[in-house]
Short mmCIF file of C-alpha atoms and ligand atoms in Angstrom, two decimals:
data_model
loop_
_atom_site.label_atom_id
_atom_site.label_comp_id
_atom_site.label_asym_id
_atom_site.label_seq_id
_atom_site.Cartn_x
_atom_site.Cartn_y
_atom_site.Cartn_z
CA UNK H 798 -58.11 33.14 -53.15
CA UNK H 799 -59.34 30.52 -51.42
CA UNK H 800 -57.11 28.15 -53.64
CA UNK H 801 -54.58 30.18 -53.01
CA UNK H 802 -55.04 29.79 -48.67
CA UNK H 803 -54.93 25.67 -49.22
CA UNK H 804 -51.61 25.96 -51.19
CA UNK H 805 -50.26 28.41 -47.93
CA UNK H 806 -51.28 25.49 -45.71
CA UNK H 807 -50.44 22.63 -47.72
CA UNK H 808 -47.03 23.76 -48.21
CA UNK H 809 -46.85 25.54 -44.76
CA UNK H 810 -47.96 22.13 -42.77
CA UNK H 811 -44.93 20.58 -45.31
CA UNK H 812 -42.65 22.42 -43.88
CA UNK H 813 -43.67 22.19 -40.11
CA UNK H 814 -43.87 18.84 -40.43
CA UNK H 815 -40.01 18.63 -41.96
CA UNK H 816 -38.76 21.09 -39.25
CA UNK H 817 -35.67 19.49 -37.27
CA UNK H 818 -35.54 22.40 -34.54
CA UNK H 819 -37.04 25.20 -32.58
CA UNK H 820 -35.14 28.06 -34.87
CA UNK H 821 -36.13 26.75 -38.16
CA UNK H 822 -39.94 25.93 -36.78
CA UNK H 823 -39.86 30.09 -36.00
CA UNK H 824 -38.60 31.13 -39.31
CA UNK H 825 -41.54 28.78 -40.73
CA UNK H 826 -43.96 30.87 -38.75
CA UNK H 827 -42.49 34.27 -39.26
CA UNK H 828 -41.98 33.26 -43.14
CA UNK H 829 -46.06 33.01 -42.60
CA UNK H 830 -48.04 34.32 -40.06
CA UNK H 831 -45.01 37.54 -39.66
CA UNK H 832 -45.48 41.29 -40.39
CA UNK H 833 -44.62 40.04 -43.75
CA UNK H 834 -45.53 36.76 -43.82
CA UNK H 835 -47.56 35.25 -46.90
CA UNK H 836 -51.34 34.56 -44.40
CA UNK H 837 -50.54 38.00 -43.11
CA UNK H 838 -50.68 39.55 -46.71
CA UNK H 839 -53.86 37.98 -47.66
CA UNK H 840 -55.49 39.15 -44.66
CA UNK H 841 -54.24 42.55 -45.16
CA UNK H 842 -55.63 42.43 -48.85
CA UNK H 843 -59.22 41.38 -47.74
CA UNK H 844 -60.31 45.22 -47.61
CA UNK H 845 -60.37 45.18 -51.18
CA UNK H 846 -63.07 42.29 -51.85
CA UNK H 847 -66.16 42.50 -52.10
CA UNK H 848 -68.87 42.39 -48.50
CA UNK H 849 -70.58 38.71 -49.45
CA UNK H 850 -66.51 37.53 -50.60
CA UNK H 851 -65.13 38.76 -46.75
CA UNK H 852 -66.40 37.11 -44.33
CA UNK H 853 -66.04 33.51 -46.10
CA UNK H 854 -62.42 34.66 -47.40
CA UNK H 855 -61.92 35.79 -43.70
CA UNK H 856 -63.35 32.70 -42.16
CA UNK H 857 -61.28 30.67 -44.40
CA UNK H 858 -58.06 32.60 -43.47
CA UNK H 859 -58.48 32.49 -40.14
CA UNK H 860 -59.07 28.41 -40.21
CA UNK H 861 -56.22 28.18 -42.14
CA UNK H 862 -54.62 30.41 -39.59
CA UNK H 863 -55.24 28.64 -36.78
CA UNK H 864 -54.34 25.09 -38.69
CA UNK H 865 -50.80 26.50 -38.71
CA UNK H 866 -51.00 28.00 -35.10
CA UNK H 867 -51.52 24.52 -33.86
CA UNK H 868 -49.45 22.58 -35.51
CA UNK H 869 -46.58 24.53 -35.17
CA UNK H 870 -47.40 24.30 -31.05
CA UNK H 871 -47.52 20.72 -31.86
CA UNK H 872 -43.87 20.19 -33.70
CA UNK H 873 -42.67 22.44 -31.37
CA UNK H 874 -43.76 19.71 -28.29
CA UNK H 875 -42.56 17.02 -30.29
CA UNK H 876 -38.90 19.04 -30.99
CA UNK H 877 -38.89 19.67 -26.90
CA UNK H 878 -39.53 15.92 -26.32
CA UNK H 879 -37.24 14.27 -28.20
CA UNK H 880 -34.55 16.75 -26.80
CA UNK H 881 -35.21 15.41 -23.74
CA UNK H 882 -35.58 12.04 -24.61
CA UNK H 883 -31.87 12.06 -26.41
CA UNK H 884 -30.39 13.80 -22.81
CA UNK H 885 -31.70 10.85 -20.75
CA UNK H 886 -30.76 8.57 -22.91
CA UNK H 887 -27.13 10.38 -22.94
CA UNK H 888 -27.30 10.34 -19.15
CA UNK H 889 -28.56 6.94 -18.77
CA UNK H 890 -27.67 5.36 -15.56
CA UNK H 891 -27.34 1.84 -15.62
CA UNK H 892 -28.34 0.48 -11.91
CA UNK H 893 -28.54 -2.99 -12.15
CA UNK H 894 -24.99 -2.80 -13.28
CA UNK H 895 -22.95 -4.23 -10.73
CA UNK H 896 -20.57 -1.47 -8.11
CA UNK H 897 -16.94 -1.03 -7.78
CA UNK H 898 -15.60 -3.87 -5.66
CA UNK H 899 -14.17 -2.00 -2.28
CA UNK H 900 -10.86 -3.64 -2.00
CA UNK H 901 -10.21 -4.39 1.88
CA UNK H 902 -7.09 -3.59 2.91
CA UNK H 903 -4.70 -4.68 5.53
CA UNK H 904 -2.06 -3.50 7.99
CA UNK H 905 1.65 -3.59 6.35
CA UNK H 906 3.59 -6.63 7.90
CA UNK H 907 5.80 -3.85 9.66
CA UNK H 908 2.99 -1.63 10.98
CA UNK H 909 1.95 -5.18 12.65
CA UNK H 910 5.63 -5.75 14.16
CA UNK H 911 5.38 -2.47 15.52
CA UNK H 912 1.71 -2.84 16.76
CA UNK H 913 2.52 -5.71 18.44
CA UNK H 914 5.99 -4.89 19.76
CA UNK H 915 4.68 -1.98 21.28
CA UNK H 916 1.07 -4.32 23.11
CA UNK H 917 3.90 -6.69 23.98
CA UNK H 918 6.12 -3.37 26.47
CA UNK H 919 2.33 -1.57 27.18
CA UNK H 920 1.75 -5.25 29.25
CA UNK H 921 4.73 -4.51 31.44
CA UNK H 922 3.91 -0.60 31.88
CA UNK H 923 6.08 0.76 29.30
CA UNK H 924 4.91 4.55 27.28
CA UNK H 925 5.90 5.26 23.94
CA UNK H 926 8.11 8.35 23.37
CA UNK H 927 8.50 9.77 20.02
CA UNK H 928 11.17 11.98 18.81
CA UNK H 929 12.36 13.49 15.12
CA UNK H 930 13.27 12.18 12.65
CA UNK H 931 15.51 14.86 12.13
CA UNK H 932 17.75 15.46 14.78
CA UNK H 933 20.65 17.32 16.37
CA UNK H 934 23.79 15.39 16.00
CA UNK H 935 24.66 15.81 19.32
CA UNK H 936 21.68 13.47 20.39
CA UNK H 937 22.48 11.01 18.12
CA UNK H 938 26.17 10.87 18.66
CA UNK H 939 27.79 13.12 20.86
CA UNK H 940 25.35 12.80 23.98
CA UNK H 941 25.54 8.97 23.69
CA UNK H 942 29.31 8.91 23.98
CA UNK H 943 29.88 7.76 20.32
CA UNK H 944 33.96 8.64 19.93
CA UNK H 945 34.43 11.57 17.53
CA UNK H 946 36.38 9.23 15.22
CA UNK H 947 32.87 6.14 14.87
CA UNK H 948 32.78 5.06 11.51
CA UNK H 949 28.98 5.62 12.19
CA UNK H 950 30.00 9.13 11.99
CA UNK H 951 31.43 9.45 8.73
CA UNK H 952 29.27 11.04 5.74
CA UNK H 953 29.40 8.00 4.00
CA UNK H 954 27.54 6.32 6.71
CA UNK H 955 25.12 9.22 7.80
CA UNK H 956 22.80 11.71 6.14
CA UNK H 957 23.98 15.06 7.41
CA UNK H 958 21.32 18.17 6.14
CA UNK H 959 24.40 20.20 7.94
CA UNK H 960 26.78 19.48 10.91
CA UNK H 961 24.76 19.83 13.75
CA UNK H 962 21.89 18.32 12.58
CA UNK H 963 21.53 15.08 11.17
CA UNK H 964 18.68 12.11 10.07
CA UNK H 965 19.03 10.29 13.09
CA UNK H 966 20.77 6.69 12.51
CA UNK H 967 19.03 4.99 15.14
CA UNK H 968 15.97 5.39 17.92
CA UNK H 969 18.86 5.97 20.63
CA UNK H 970 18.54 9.53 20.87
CA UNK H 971 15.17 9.53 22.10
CA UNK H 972 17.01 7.68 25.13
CA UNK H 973 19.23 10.97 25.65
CA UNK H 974 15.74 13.10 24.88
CA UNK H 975 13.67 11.14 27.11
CA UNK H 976 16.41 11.65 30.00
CA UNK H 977 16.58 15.72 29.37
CA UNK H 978 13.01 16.42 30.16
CA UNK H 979 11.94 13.45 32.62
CA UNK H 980 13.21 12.54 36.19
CA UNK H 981 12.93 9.01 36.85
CA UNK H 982 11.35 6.51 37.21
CA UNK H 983 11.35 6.19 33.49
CA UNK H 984 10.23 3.44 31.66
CA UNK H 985 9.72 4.08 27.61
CA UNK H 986 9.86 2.59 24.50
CA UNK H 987 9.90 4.56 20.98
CA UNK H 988 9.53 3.03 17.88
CA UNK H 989 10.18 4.94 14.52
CA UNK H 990 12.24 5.44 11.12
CA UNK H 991 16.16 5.62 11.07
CA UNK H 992 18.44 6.38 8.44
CA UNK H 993 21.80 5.25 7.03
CA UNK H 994 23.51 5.85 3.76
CA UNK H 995 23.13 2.02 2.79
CA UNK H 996 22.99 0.66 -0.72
CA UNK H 997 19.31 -1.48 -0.69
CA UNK H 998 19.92 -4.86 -1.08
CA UNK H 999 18.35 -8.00 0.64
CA UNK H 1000 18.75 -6.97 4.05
CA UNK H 1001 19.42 -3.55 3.85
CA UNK H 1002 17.22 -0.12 2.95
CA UNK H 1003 18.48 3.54 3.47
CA UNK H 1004 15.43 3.93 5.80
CA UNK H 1005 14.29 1.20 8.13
CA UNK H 1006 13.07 1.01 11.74
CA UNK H 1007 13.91 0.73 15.32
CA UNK H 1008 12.62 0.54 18.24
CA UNK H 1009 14.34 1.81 21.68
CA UNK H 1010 13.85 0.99 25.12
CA UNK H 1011 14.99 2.41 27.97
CA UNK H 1012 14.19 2.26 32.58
CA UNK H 1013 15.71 4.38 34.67
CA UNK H 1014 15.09 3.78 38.49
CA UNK H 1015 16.54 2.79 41.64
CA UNK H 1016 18.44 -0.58 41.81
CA UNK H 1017 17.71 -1.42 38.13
CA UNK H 1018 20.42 -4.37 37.45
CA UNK H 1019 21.27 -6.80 34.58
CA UNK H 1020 18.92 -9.40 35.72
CA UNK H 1021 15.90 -7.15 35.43
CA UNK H 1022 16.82 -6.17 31.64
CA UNK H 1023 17.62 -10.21 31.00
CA UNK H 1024 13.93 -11.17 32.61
CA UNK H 1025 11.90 -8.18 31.01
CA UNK H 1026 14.03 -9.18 27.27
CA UNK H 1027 13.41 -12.86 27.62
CA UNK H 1028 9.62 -12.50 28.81
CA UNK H 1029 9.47 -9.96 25.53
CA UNK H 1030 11.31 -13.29 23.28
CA UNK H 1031 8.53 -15.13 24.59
CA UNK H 1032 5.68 -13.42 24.03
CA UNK H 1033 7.12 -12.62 20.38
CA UNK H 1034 7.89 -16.13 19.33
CA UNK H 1035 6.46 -18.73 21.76
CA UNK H 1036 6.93 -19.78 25.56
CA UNK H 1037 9.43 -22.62 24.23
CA UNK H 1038 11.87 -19.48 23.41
CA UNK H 1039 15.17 -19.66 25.12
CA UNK H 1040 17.76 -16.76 25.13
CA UNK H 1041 20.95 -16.04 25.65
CA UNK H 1042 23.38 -12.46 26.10
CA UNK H 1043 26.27 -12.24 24.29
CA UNK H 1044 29.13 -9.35 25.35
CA UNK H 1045 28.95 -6.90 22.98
CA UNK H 1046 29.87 -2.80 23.13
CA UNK H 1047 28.18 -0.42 22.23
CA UNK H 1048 29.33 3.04 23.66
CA UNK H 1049 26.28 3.81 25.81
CA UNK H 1050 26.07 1.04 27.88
CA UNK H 1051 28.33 -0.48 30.50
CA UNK H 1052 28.24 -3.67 30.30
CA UNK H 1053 26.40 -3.86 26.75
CA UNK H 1054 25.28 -6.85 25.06
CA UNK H 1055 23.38 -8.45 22.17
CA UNK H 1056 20.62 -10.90 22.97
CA UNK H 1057 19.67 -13.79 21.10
CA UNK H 1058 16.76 -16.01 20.50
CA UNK H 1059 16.49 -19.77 19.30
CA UNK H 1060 15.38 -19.53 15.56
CA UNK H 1061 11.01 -19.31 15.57
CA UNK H 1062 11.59 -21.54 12.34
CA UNK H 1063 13.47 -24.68 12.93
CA UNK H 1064 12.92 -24.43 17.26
CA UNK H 1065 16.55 -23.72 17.80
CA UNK H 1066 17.65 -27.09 15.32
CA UNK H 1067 19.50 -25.13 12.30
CA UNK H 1068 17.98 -24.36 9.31
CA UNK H 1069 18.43 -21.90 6.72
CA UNK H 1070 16.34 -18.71 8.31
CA UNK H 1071 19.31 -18.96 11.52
CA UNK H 1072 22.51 -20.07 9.00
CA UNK H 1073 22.22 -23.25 10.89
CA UNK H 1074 23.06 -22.08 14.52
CA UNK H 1075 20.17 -22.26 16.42
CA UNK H 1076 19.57 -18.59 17.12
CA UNK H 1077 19.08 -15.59 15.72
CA UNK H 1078 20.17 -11.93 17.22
CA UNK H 1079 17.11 -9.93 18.08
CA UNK H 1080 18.93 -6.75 19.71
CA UNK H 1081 21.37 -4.71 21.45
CA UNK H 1082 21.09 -3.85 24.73
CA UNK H 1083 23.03 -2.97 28.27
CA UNK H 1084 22.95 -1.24 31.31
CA UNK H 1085 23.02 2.87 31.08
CA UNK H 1086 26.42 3.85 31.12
CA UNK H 1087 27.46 6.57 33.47
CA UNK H 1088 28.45 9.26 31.43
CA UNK H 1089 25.22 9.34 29.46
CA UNK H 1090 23.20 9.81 32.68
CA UNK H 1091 25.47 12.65 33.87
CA UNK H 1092 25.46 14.40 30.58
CA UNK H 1093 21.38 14.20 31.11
CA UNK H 1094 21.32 15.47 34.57
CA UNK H 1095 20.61 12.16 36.05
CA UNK H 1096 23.25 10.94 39.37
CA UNK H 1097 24.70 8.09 38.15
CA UNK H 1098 25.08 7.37 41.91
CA UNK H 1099 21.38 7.38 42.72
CA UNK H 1100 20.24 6.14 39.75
CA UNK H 1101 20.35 3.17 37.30
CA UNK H 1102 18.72 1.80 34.11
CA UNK H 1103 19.16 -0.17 31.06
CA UNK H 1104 18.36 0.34 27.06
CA UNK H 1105 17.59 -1.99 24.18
CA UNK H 1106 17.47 -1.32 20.72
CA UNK H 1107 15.85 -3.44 17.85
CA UNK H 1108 15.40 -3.52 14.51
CA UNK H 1109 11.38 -4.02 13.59
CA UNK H 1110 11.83 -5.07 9.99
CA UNK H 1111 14.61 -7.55 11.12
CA UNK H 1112 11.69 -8.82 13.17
CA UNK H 1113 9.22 -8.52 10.82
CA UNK H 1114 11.26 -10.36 8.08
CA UNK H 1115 12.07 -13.39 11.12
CA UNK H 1116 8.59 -13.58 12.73
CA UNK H 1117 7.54 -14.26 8.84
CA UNK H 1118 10.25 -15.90 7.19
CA UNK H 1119 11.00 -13.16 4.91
CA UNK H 1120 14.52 -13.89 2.77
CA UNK H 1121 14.16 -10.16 1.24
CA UNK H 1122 13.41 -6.94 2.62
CA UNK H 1123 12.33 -5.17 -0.24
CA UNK H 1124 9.85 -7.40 -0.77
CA UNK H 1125 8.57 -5.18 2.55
CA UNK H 1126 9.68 -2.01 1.15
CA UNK H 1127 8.18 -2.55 -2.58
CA UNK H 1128 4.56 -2.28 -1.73
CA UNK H 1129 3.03 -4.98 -3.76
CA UNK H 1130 -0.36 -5.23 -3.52
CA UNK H 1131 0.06 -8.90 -3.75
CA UNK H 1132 2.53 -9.02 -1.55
CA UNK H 1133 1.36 -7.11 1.37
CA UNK H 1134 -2.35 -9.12 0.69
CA UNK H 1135 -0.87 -12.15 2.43
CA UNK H 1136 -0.57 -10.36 5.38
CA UNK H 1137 -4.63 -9.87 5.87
CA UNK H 1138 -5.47 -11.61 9.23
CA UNK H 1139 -2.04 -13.04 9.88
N1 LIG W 973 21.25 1.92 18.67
C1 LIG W 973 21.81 0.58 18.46
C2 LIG W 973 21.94 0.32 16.97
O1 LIG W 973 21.37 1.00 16.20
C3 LIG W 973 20.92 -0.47 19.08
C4 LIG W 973 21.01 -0.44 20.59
C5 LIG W 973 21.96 -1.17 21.23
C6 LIG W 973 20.17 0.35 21.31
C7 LIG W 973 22.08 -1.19 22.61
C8 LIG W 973 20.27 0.37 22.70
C9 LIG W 973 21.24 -0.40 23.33
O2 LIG W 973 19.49 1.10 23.48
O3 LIG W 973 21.33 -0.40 24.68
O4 LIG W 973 22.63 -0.59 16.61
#
């Protein structure tokens, strides 16, 4: 019998000791030491030997007993460990390994046209105004005396979402908007996104962006808008600026002009940026005509002002030599990366 106890443990340790996991170590036990397990038997039996054979049979069983007992605690540690030891290592964190780089980013070159545009009309006590982007076509045309037969009009020109209402072509509206809910004195500016129904190409995009102007006071004349637009040439491209107002019509003002500016690039010599004039045209502007400050509720009488409008990627692309405007509109990281700190 007792030979028969070292064979349980030999073969029992064996096993324990070839055990991969927790569920096979348990059917190793109950296989043993279980109701019906082989030690269990034996011990049952030991009512049928003899009083000198029991207690060293007994003794014996119970050593063996225990043998098992304890190294079955002990594989089952070891099983436990290594689990945990092959989940770290899964979940390893390598912390000397160097971070993500945190790419810096910059302003796009129009956000900075507009930025500055808008520092360079705060200095001489102009607000911003802001108005939709989607807007009644009666601000955008009607109010500001566009003729019902404007090509600007036409749905090949303009995105319509019905008749009335319209993506606004241009910032002017926020003139007639500005007028509707504000006695003067007014004195804003409002720069935003315009629309037209333009093929992209090198100096065109279906959405661009303006930015309007407008004072209405007493005794506003021509020579304040020349001295506030040429102070605002200056301040954009130099002191040495010079500029100079060329007739031109546009239907809300009376008389209207465009105003130009000797090239930034070449000083006003010719070069390639200016087509070899001298100058470039910055913007439109003129003095309020009469009807459009009736139609707002403002006596043309009492009251005068003038309006400017300009094109801040046109800006943006002279202020940095730009020959393309989608370059601006393409978003390349590499690109737009040139325009950190400038
Ligand atoms: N809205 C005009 C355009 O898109 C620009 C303009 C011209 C605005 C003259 C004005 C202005 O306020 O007085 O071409």
């Amino acid at each position: 019998m007792i030979r028969q106890l070292n064979e349980i443990k030999d073969e029992t340790l064996q096993k324990i000791n070839k055990a991969e996991n927790i569920s096979q170590l348990e059917d190793i036990r109950v296989s043993v030491l279980g109701k019906k397990g082989n030690l269990t038997n034996i011990l049952r039996s030991m009512n049928t030997l003899s009083a000198e054979e029991r207690p060293v049979i007994g003794a014996a069983a119970n050593t063996v007993k225990e043998s098992i007992e304890m190294s079955i605690a002990d594989k089952k540690e070891e099983i436990l460990n290594s689990a945990m030891q092959a989940k770290l290592d899964k979940e390893y964190i390598d912390i000397t390994l160097p971070g993500k780089k945190v790419e810096i980013g910059s302003l796009h070159p129009i956000s900075k046209t507009a930025i500055e545009l808008v520092e360079i009309f705060a200095s001489i006590g102009f607000s911003v105004a802001e108005g939709p982007e989607i807007d009644f076509t009666k601000y955008n045309f009607d109010y500001l005396n566009t003729p019902v037969n404007h090509p600007a009009r036409a749905l090949t020109d303009t995105f319509y979402i019905n008749e009335d209402v319209l993506l606004r072509t241009q910032t002017s509206p926020v003139q007639i908007r500005t007028m509707l809910s504000n006695k003067p004195p007014i004195k804003v500016i409002s720069p935003g996104k315009v629309y037209r129904c333009d093929e992209i190409d090198a100096t065109h995009s279906p959405l661009f962006n303006q930015m309007e102007g407008i004072i209405v006071d007493k005794d506003i004349t021509m020579s304040d808008l020349k001295g506030t637009l040429e102070f605002f040439a200056k301040q954009l491209f130099g002191p040495q600026t010079k500029t100079k107002f060329r007739h031109h019509q546009f239907y809300f003002t009376e008389p209207g002009a465009e105003m130009d500016a000797t090239c930034p690039k070449c000083k006003g010599l010719g070069c390639r940026v200016c087509g070899n004039t001298g100058w470039i045209e910055i913007l439109g502007c003129g003095m309020l005509h009469p009807n459009i400050m009736e139609i707002c509720g403002i006596s043309h009488l009492e009251y005068s002002g003038y309006a400017f409008g300009m094109g801040i990627d046109r800006i943006t692309m002279i202020k940095y030599g730009l020959e393309d405007l989608r370059l601006v509109y393409e978003n390349d990281i590499r690109f737009i990366q040139q325009f950190i700190g400038r």
